[in-house]
Amino acid sequence: MKNLYLPITVDHIARVEGKGGVEIVVGDDGVKEVKLNIIEGPRFFEAITIGKKLDEALAVYPRICSFCSAAHKLTAVEAAEKAVGFEVREEIQALREVLYIGDMIESHALHLYLLVLPDYMGYSNPLKMLDKYKKEINIALDLKNLGSWMMDELGARAIHQENVVMGGFGKLPDKTTLEKMKKRLQEALPLAEYTFELFSKLEQYEEVEGPIIHMAVRPRGDVYGIYGDAISVSDGFEFPSEGYKKHMVERVVEHSFAKHSFYNGEKPFMTGAISRVVNHADKLYGRAKELYESHKDLLRPTNPFANNLAQALELVYFMERGIDLIDEALAKWPIRPRDEVDVKDGFGVSTTEAPRGILVYALEVKDGRVAYADIITPTAFNLAMMEVHVRMMAEKHYNDDPERLKLLAEMVVRAYDPCISCSVHVARL
């Protein structure tokens, strides 16, 4: 008898940014096909900035995403500064990283509590959790509001920050505000630790256990961080950021408007919080280092669900790091907010660690205008590996109730914290 194959379809993956679905085709003999259907239309952010004045283009790039607008702004500005041969002062770089940390705190808190936690507590959305888990929802909002306030103070608005400019900042908050920021981070540390303990108790599904290649930006200096000029790979290889096209190869796939990416053109890979921990846990310090040492068996490199716990660990770490960076800036107070930048022709690549993983900006500047732009986001890097893990889950549960399989497939996707709108990019390469 001919085997019949039937599709099990999630038209719209819930509680992720953007529009995407999952299609699992199964039959009596198992899973035939799994596709992550990214149906968010091409958005042409790179193309629309070609020929624009550099400062105008830098105002466009953070509009790619409201979740990670600070990440986009800061990475784009650094790429532009590299292109024209400019380097900011240490104290300016420290405050830019504090702004980026605000993005990390807000994004991780929203993902963990409002997007992931409902699955484990048996709810379809976080609002339904209020009666029984009001404490957790309040923690989520407190952490979210802290990150948002930090971005507002340093970026001049909570989303689509305009205060970061080439050469520094348009203006800086006063000393009292930075001292208040430090105090608020100190007061929020117990909430971050509670988050870590909570997520350390949640299941990491063994169905998706297996080897994963992890990539992360190698931090500058000796501490775990966001900015870097090279990419570390969990197999021990490392390459300069300028080599991203050679080693992080994008391919068009017919079922997705977003490309898939492969390590050296061959193997899918993962990037994100767990990838940062896998590659650079030795650079953690403080309470985050202690939590890592006592829970490293749960922060394992073989399971994408460990990404949730890694984000919780980073909430602790980046609060501690933010406090230290503010101290560094205050030690040099008062700080001149900006230096003049001589805009010359050139090409620059910036790689930073956005909340969801490696973010790449490559910009060519000619006659003060953008001549070339290439932007690759963490989700674009993760999609191929994500599809592998959804298939692994499907192969274990294809005989289950289809609704159960749909939920588990969505949970795999949500563990990656995808930003689907960001992943769709079209550039002439």
Coordinates of N, CA and C in Angstrom, one line a residue, residues 92-271:
I92 N 33.3 56.7 26.1 CA 32.1 56.7 25.2 C 31.7 55.3 24.9
Q93 N 32.7 54.4 24.6 CA 32.4 53.0 24.4 C 31.8 52.4 25.6
A94 N 32.2 52.7 26.8 CA 31.6 52.1 28.0 C 30.1 52.5 28.1
L95 N 29.8 53.8 27.8 CA 28.4 54.2 27.9 C 27.5 53.6 26.8
R96 N 28.1 53.4 25.6 CA 27.4 52.7 24.5 C 27.1 51.3 24.9
E97 N 28.0 50.7 25.6 CA 27.8 49.3 26.1 C 26.7 49.3 27.1
V98 N 26.6 50.3 28.0 CA 25.5 50.4 29.0 C 24.2 50.5 28.3
L99 N 24.1 51.3 27.2 CA 22.9 51.4 26.4 C 22.5 50.0 25.8
Y100 N 23.5 49.3 25.3 CA 23.3 48.0 24.7 C 22.8 47.1 25.8
I101 N 23.3 47.2 27.0 CA 22.9 46.3 28.1 C 21.4 46.6 28.4
G102 N 21.0 47.8 28.3 CA 19.5 48.1 28.5 C 18.7 47.3 27.5
D103 N 19.2 47.2 26.3 CA 18.5 46.4 25.3 C 18.5 44.9 25.7
M104 N 19.6 44.4 26.2 CA 19.7 43.0 26.6 C 18.7 42.7 27.8
I105 N 18.6 43.6 28.7 CA 17.8 43.4 29.9 C 16.3 43.3 29.5
E106 N 15.9 44.3 28.7 CA 14.5 44.4 28.3 C 14.1 43.2 27.4
S107 N 15.0 42.8 26.4 CA 14.7 41.8 25.5 C 14.7 40.4 26.2
H108 N 15.7 40.1 27.1 CA 15.7 38.8 27.8 C 14.5 38.7 28.7
A109 N 14.2 39.8 29.4 CA 13.0 39.7 30.3 C 11.7 39.4 29.6
L110 N 11.5 40.1 28.5 CA 10.3 39.9 27.7 C 10.2 38.4 27.2
H111 N 11.3 38.0 26.6 CA 11.4 36.7 26.0 C 11.1 35.6 27.1
L112 N 11.8 35.6 28.2 CA 11.7 34.6 29.2 C 10.4 34.5 29.8
Y113 N 9.9 35.6 30.3 CA 8.7 35.6 31.1 C 7.4 35.6 30.3
L114 N 7.4 36.4 29.2 CA 6.1 36.5 28.4 C 6.0 35.6 27.2
L115 N 7.1 35.2 26.7 CA 7.1 34.3 25.5 C 7.4 32.8 25.8
V116 N 8.3 32.6 26.7 CA 8.7 31.2 27.0 C 7.9 30.6 28.2
L117 N 7.8 31.3 29.3 CA 7.2 30.8 30.5 C 5.8 30.3 30.4
P118 N 4.9 31.0 29.6 CA 3.6 30.4 29.5 C 3.5 29.0 29.1
D119 N 4.4 28.5 28.2 CA 4.4 27.1 27.7 C 4.6 26.2 28.9
Y120 N 5.5 26.5 29.8 CA 5.9 25.6 30.9 C 4.8 25.6 32.0
M121 N 4.1 26.7 32.1 CA 3.1 26.8 33.1 C 1.7 26.4 32.6
G122 N 1.6 26.1 31.3 CA 0.4 25.5 30.8 C -0.6 26.6 30.3
Y123 N -0.1 27.8 29.9 CA -1.0 28.9 29.4 C -0.7 29.2 28.0
S124 N -1.7 29.7 27.3 CA -1.5 30.1 25.9 C -1.0 31.5 25.8
N125 N -1.1 32.3 26.8 CA -0.6 33.7 26.8 C -0.3 34.2 28.2
P126 N 0.6 35.2 28.3 CA 1.0 35.6 29.7 C -0.1 36.3 30.5
L127 N -1.1 36.9 29.8 CA -2.2 37.5 30.5 C -3.0 36.5 31.4
K128 N -3.1 35.3 30.9 CA -3.8 34.3 31.6 C -3.1 33.8 32.9
M129 N -1.8 34.2 33.0 CA -1.0 33.8 34.1 C -1.2 34.7 35.3
L130 N -1.8 35.8 35.2 CA -1.8 36.8 36.2 C -2.4 36.4 37.5
D131 N -3.4 35.6 37.5 CA -4.0 35.2 38.8 C -3.1 34.3 39.6
K132 N -2.4 33.4 39.0 CA -1.5 32.5 39.7 C -0.1 32.9 39.8
Y133 N 0.4 33.7 38.8 CA 1.8 34.0 38.6 C 2.0 35.5 38.5
K134 N 1.3 36.2 39.3 CA 1.4 37.7 39.3 C 2.8 38.2 39.6
K135 N 3.4 37.5 40.6 CA 4.8 37.9 40.9 C 5.7 37.8 39.7
E136 N 5.6 36.7 38.9 CA 6.5 36.6 37.8 C 6.2 37.6 36.7
I137 N 5.0 37.9 36.5 CA 4.6 38.9 35.5 C 5.1 40.3 36.0
N138 N 5.0 40.6 37.2 CA 5.5 41.9 37.8 C 7.0 42.0 37.6
I139 N 7.7 40.9 37.9 CA 9.2 40.9 37.7 C 9.5 41.1 36.2
A140 N 8.8 40.5 35.3 CA 9.0 40.7 33.9 C 8.9 42.2 33.5
L141 N 7.8 42.8 34.0 CA 7.6 44.2 33.7 C 8.6 45.2 34.4
D142 N 9.0 44.8 35.6 CA 10.0 45.6 36.3 C 11.4 45.6 35.5
L143 N 11.8 44.4 35.1 CA 13.0 44.3 34.3 C 12.9 44.9 33.0
K144 N 11.7 44.7 32.3 CA 11.5 45.4 31.0 C 11.6 46.9 31.2
N145 N 10.9 47.4 32.2 CA 10.9 48.9 32.4 C 12.3 49.4 32.7
L146 N 13.1 48.6 33.4 CA 14.5 49.1 33.7 C 15.3 49.2 32.4
G147 N 15.3 48.1 31.6 CA 16.0 48.2 30.3 C 15.5 49.3 29.4
S148 N 14.2 49.5 29.4 CA 13.6 50.6 28.6 C 14.0 51.9 29.0
W149 N 14.0 52.1 30.4 CA 14.5 53.4 30.9 C 15.9 53.7 30.6
M150 N 16.8 52.7 30.7 CA 18.2 52.9 30.4 C 18.4 53.3 29.0
M151 N 17.6 52.7 28.1 CA 17.7 53.1 26.7 C 17.2 54.5 26.4
D152 N 16.1 54.8 27.2 CA 15.6 56.2 27.0 C 16.6 57.2 27.5
E153 N 17.3 57.0 28.6 CA 18.2 58.0 29.2 C 19.4 58.1 28.3
L154 N 20.0 57.0 27.8 CA 21.2 57.1 27.0 C 20.9 57.2 25.5
G155 N 19.8 56.7 25.0 CA 19.5 56.8 23.6 C 18.5 57.9 23.2
A156 N 18.0 58.6 24.2 CA 17.0 59.7 24.1 C 15.6 59.2 23.7
R157 N 15.4 57.9 23.6 CA 14.1 57.3 23.4 C 14.3 55.8 23.6
A158 N 13.1 55.2 24.0 CA 13.2 53.8 24.4 C 13.4 52.9 23.1
I159 N 12.9 53.3 22.0 CA 13.1 52.6 20.7 C 13.5 53.5 19.6
H160 N 14.2 53.0 18.6 CA 14.7 53.8 17.5 C 15.6 54.9 18.0
Q161 N 16.6 54.6 18.8 CA 17.4 55.6 19.5 C 18.1 56.5 18.5
E162 N 18.0 57.8 18.7 CA 18.7 58.8 17.8 C 19.8 59.5 18.5
N163 N 20.1 59.2 19.8 CA 21.1 60.0 20.5 C 22.5 59.4 20.2
V164 N 22.6 58.2 19.7 CA 23.9 57.7 19.3 C 24.3 58.2 17.9
V165 N 25.4 58.9 17.9 CA 25.8 59.5 16.6 C 27.2 59.2 16.4
M166 N 27.7 59.3 15.1 CA 29.1 59.1 14.8 C 30.0 60.0 15.7
G167 N 30.9 59.4 16.4 CA 31.8 60.2 17.3 C 31.4 60.2 18.7
G168 N 30.2 59.6 19.0 CA 29.8 59.6 20.4 C 28.3 59.6 20.6
F169 N 27.8 60.6 21.4 CA 26.4 60.8 21.7 C 26.0 62.2 21.3
G170 N 24.8 62.4 21.0 CA 24.3 63.8 20.8 C 24.4 64.6 22.1
K171 N 24.0 63.9 23.2 CA 24.1 64.5 24.6 C 24.2 63.3 25.5
L172 N 24.7 63.6 26.7 CA 24.8 62.6 27.8 C 23.9 62.9 29.0
P173 N 23.4 61.9 29.6 CA 22.6 62.2 30.9 C 23.6 62.8 31.9
D174 N 23.0 63.5 32.9 CA 23.9 64.0 33.9 C 24.4 63.0 34.9
K175 N 25.3 63.4 35.7 CA 26.0 62.4 36.6 C 25.0 61.8 37.6
T176 N 24.0 62.6 38.0 CA 23.0 62.1 39.0 C 22.2 61.0 38.3
T177 N 21.9 61.1 37.0 CA 21.1 60.1 36.3 C 21.9 58.8 36.2
L178 N 23.2 58.9 35.9 CA 24.0 57.7 35.9 C 24.1 57.0 37.2
E179 N 24.2 57.8 38.3 CA 24.3 57.2 39.6 C 23.0 56.5 40.0
K180 N 21.9 57.1 39.5 CA 20.5 56.5 39.7 C 20.4 55.2 38.9
M181 N 21.0 55.2 37.7 CA 21.0 54.0 36.9 C 21.8 52.8 37.6
K182 N 22.9 53.2 38.1 CA 23.7 52.2 38.9 C 22.9 51.6 40.0
K183 N 22.2 52.5 40.8 CA 21.4 52.0 41.9 C 20.3 51.1 41.5
R184 N 19.6 51.5 40.4 CA 18.5 50.7 39.9 C 19.0 49.3 39.5
L185 N 20.2 49.2 38.9 CA 20.7 47.9 38.5 C 21.1 47.1 39.7
Q186 N 21.6 47.7 40.7 CA 21.9 47.0 42.0 C 20.6 46.5 42.6
E187 N 19.6 47.3 42.6 CA 18.3 46.9 43.2 C 17.6 45.7 42.4
A188 N 17.9 45.7 41.1 CA 17.3 44.7 40.3 C 18.0 43.4 40.3
L189 N 19.2 43.3 40.8 CA 20.0 42.1 40.7 C 19.3 40.9 41.4
P190 N 18.6 41.1 42.5 CA 17.8 39.9 43.1 C 16.7 39.4 42.1
L191 N 16.1 40.3 41.3 CA 15.1 39.8 40.4 C 15.8 39.0 39.3
A192 N 17.0 39.4 38.9 CA 17.7 38.6 37.9 C 18.1 37.2 38.4
E193 N 18.5 37.2 39.7 CA 18.9 35.9 40.3 C 17.7 35.0 40.5
Y194 N 16.5 35.6 40.8 CA 15.3 34.8 40.9 C 14.9 34.2 39.6
T195 N 15.1 35.0 38.5 CA 14.8 34.5 37.2 C 15.7 33.3 36.8
F196 N 17.0 33.4 37.2 CA 17.9 32.3 36.9 C 17.4 31.0 37.6
E197 N 17.1 31.2 38.9 CA 16.7 30.0 39.7 C 15.4 29.4 39.1
L198 N 14.5 30.3 38.7 CA 13.2 29.8 38.2 C 13.5 29.0 36.9
F199 N 14.3 29.5 36.0 CA 14.5 28.8 34.7 C 15.4 27.6 34.8
S200 N 16.2 27.6 35.9 CA 17.0 26.4 36.1 C 16.2 25.1 36.4
K201 N 15.0 25.3 36.8 CA 14.1 24.2 37.1 C 13.2 23.7 36.0
L202 N 13.3 24.4 34.8 CA 12.4 24.1 33.7 C 13.1 23.0 32.8
E203 N 12.2 22.2 32.2 CA 12.7 21.1 31.4 C 13.4 21.6 30.2
Q204 N 14.5 20.9 29.9 CA 15.2 21.0 28.6 C 15.0 19.7 27.9
Y205 N 14.2 19.7 26.8 CA 13.7 18.5 26.2 C 14.9 17.7 25.6
E206 N 15.0 16.4 26.0 CA 16.1 15.6 25.6 C 15.9 15.1 24.1
E207 N 14.7 15.3 23.6 CA 14.5 14.9 22.2 C 15.4 15.7 21.2
V208 N 15.8 16.9 21.6 CA 16.6 17.7 20.7 C 18.1 17.7 21.1
E209 N 18.5 16.8 21.9 CA 19.9 16.7 22.3 C 20.8 16.3 21.1
G210 N 21.9 16.9 20.9 CA 22.8 16.5 19.9 C 23.9 17.6 19.6
P211 N 24.9 17.3 18.8 CA 25.9 18.2 18.6 C 25.4 19.5 17.9
I212 N 25.9 20.6 18.4 CA 25.6 21.9 17.9 C 26.9 22.7 17.7
I213 N 27.1 23.3 16.5 CA 28.2 24.3 16.3 C 27.7 25.6 16.8
H214 N 28.5 26.2 17.8 CA 28.1 27.5 18.3 C 29.1 28.6 17.9
M215 N 28.5 29.7 17.5 CA 29.4 30.9 17.1 C 29.0 32.1 18.0
A216 N 30.0 32.8 18.4 CA 29.8 34.0 19.2 C 30.9 35.0 18.9
V217 N 30.6 36.3 19.0 CA 31.6 37.3 18.9 C 32.6 37.2 20.0
R218 N 33.9 37.2 19.7 CA 35.0 37.2 20.7 C 35.0 38.6 21.4
P219 N 34.8 38.7 22.7 CA 34.8 40.0 23.3 C 36.1 40.7 23.3
R220 N 36.1 42.0 23.2 CA 37.4 42.7 23.3 C 37.8 42.7 24.8
G221 N 39.0 42.5 25.0 CA 39.5 42.5 26.4 C 39.3 41.1 27.0
D222 N 39.3 41.1 28.4 CA 39.3 39.9 29.1 C 38.0 39.5 29.7
V223 N 36.9 40.3 29.5 CA 35.6 40.0 30.1 C 34.6 39.8 29.0
Y224 N 33.6 39.0 29.5 CA 32.4 38.6 28.7 C 31.7 39.9 28.2
G225 N 31.4 40.1 26.9 CA 30.9 41.3 26.5 C 30.1 41.2 25.2
I226 N 29.9 42.4 24.6 CA 29.0 42.5 23.5 C 29.8 42.9 22.2
Y227 N 30.8 43.7 22.3 CA 31.5 44.1 21.1 C 32.8 43.2 20.9
G228 N 33.1 43.0 19.6 CA 34.3 42.3 19.3 C 34.6 42.4 17.8
D229 N 35.8 41.9 17.5 CA 36.3 42.0 16.1 C 36.7 40.7 15.5
A230 N 36.2 39.6 16.1 CA 36.4 38.3 15.6 C 35.3 37.4 16.0
I231 N 35.1 36.3 15.3 CA 34.1 35.3 15.7 C 34.7 34.0 16.2
S232 N 34.3 33.6 17.4 CA 34.8 32.3 17.9 C 33.8 31.2 17.6
V233 N 34.3 30.0 17.2 CA 33.5 28.9 16.9 C 33.8 27.8 17.9
S234 N 32.8 27.0 18.3 CA 33.0 26.1 19.4 C 33.9 24.9 19.0
D235 N 34.2 24.8 17.7 CA 35.2 23.7 17.4 C 36.6 24.2 17.5
G236 N 36.8 25.4 18.0 CA 38.1 25.9 18.2 C 38.6 26.9 17.2
F237 N 37.9 27.0 16.1 CA 38.3 27.9 15.0 C 37.9 29.4 15.4
E238 N 38.6 30.3 14.8 CA 38.3 31.7 15.0 C 38.6 32.5 13.7
F239 N 37.8 33.5 13.4 CA 38.1 34.2 12.2 C 37.7 35.7 12.4
P240 N 38.4 36.6 11.7 CA 38.1 38.0 11.9 C 36.7 38.3 11.4
S241 N 36.1 39.4 11.9 CA 34.7 39.7 11.5 C 34.6 40.0 10.0
E242 N 35.7 40.5 9.4 CA 35.6 40.8 8.0 C 35.5 39.5 7.2
G243 N 35.7 38.3 7.8 CA 35.6 37.1 7.0 C 34.2 36.4 7.2
Y244 N 33.2 37.2 7.6 CA 31.9 36.6 7.9 C 31.3 35.9 6.6
K245 N 31.5 36.5 5.5 CA 30.9 35.9 4.3 C 31.5 34.6 3.9
K246 N 32.7 34.4 4.2 CA 33.4 33.2 3.8 C 33.0 32.0 4.8
H247 N 32.8 32.3 6.0 CA 32.6 31.3 7.0 C 31.2 31.2 7.5
M248 N 30.3 32.2 7.2 CA 28.9 32.2 7.6 C 28.1 32.4 6.3
V249 N 28.0 31.3 5.5 CA 27.6 31.4 4.2 C 26.0 31.3 4.1
E250 N 25.4 32.3 3.5 CA 24.0 32.4 3.3 C 23.6 31.7 2.0
R251 N 22.4 31.0 2.1 CA 21.8 30.4 0.9 C 20.3 30.7 0.8
V252 N 19.9 30.9 -0.4 CA 18.4 31.1 -0.6 C 17.8 29.7 -0.5
V253 N 16.7 29.6 0.3 CA 15.9 28.4 0.3 C 14.5 28.7 -0.2
E254 N 13.9 27.8 -0.9 CA 12.7 28.1 -1.7 C 11.4 28.3 -0.8
H255 N 11.5 27.8 0.4 CA 10.3 27.9 1.3 C 10.3 29.1 2.2
S256 N 11.3 30.0 2.1 CA 11.5 31.0 3.1 C 11.9 32.3 2.4
F257 N 11.4 33.4 2.8 CA 11.9 34.7 2.4 C 13.2 35.0 3.1
A258 N 13.5 34.4 4.2 CA 14.8 34.5 4.9 C 15.8 33.5 4.4
K259 N 17.0 33.8 4.2 CA 18.0 32.9 3.8 C 18.4 32.0 5.0
H260 N 19.0 30.9 4.7 CA 19.6 30.0 5.7 C 21.2 30.2 5.7
S261 N 21.8 30.0 6.8 CA 23.2 30.2 6.9 C 23.9 28.9 7.3
F262 N 25.2 28.7 6.8 CA 25.9 27.5 7.1 C 27.4 27.8 7.3
Y263 N 27.9 27.2 8.3 CA 29.3 27.3 8.7 C 30.2 26.7 7.6
N264 N 31.1 27.6 7.0 CA 31.9 27.2 5.9 C 31.1 26.7 4.7
G265 N 29.8 27.1 4.7 CA 29.0 26.6 3.6 C 28.4 25.2 3.7
E266 N 28.7 24.6 4.8 CA 28.4 23.1 5.0 C 27.4 22.8 6.1
K267 N 27.6 23.3 7.3 CA 26.9 22.9 8.5 C 26.1 24.0 9.1
P268 N 24.8 23.8 9.5 CA 24.1 24.8 10.2 C 24.7 25.0 11.6
F269 N 24.5 26.2 12.1 CA 25.1 26.5 13.4 C 24.1 27.4 14.2
M270 N 24.5 27.6 15.5 CA 23.6 28.4 16.4 C 24.4 29.6 16.9
T271 N 23.7 30.7 17.2 CA 24.2 31.8 17.8 C 23.2 32.4 18.8

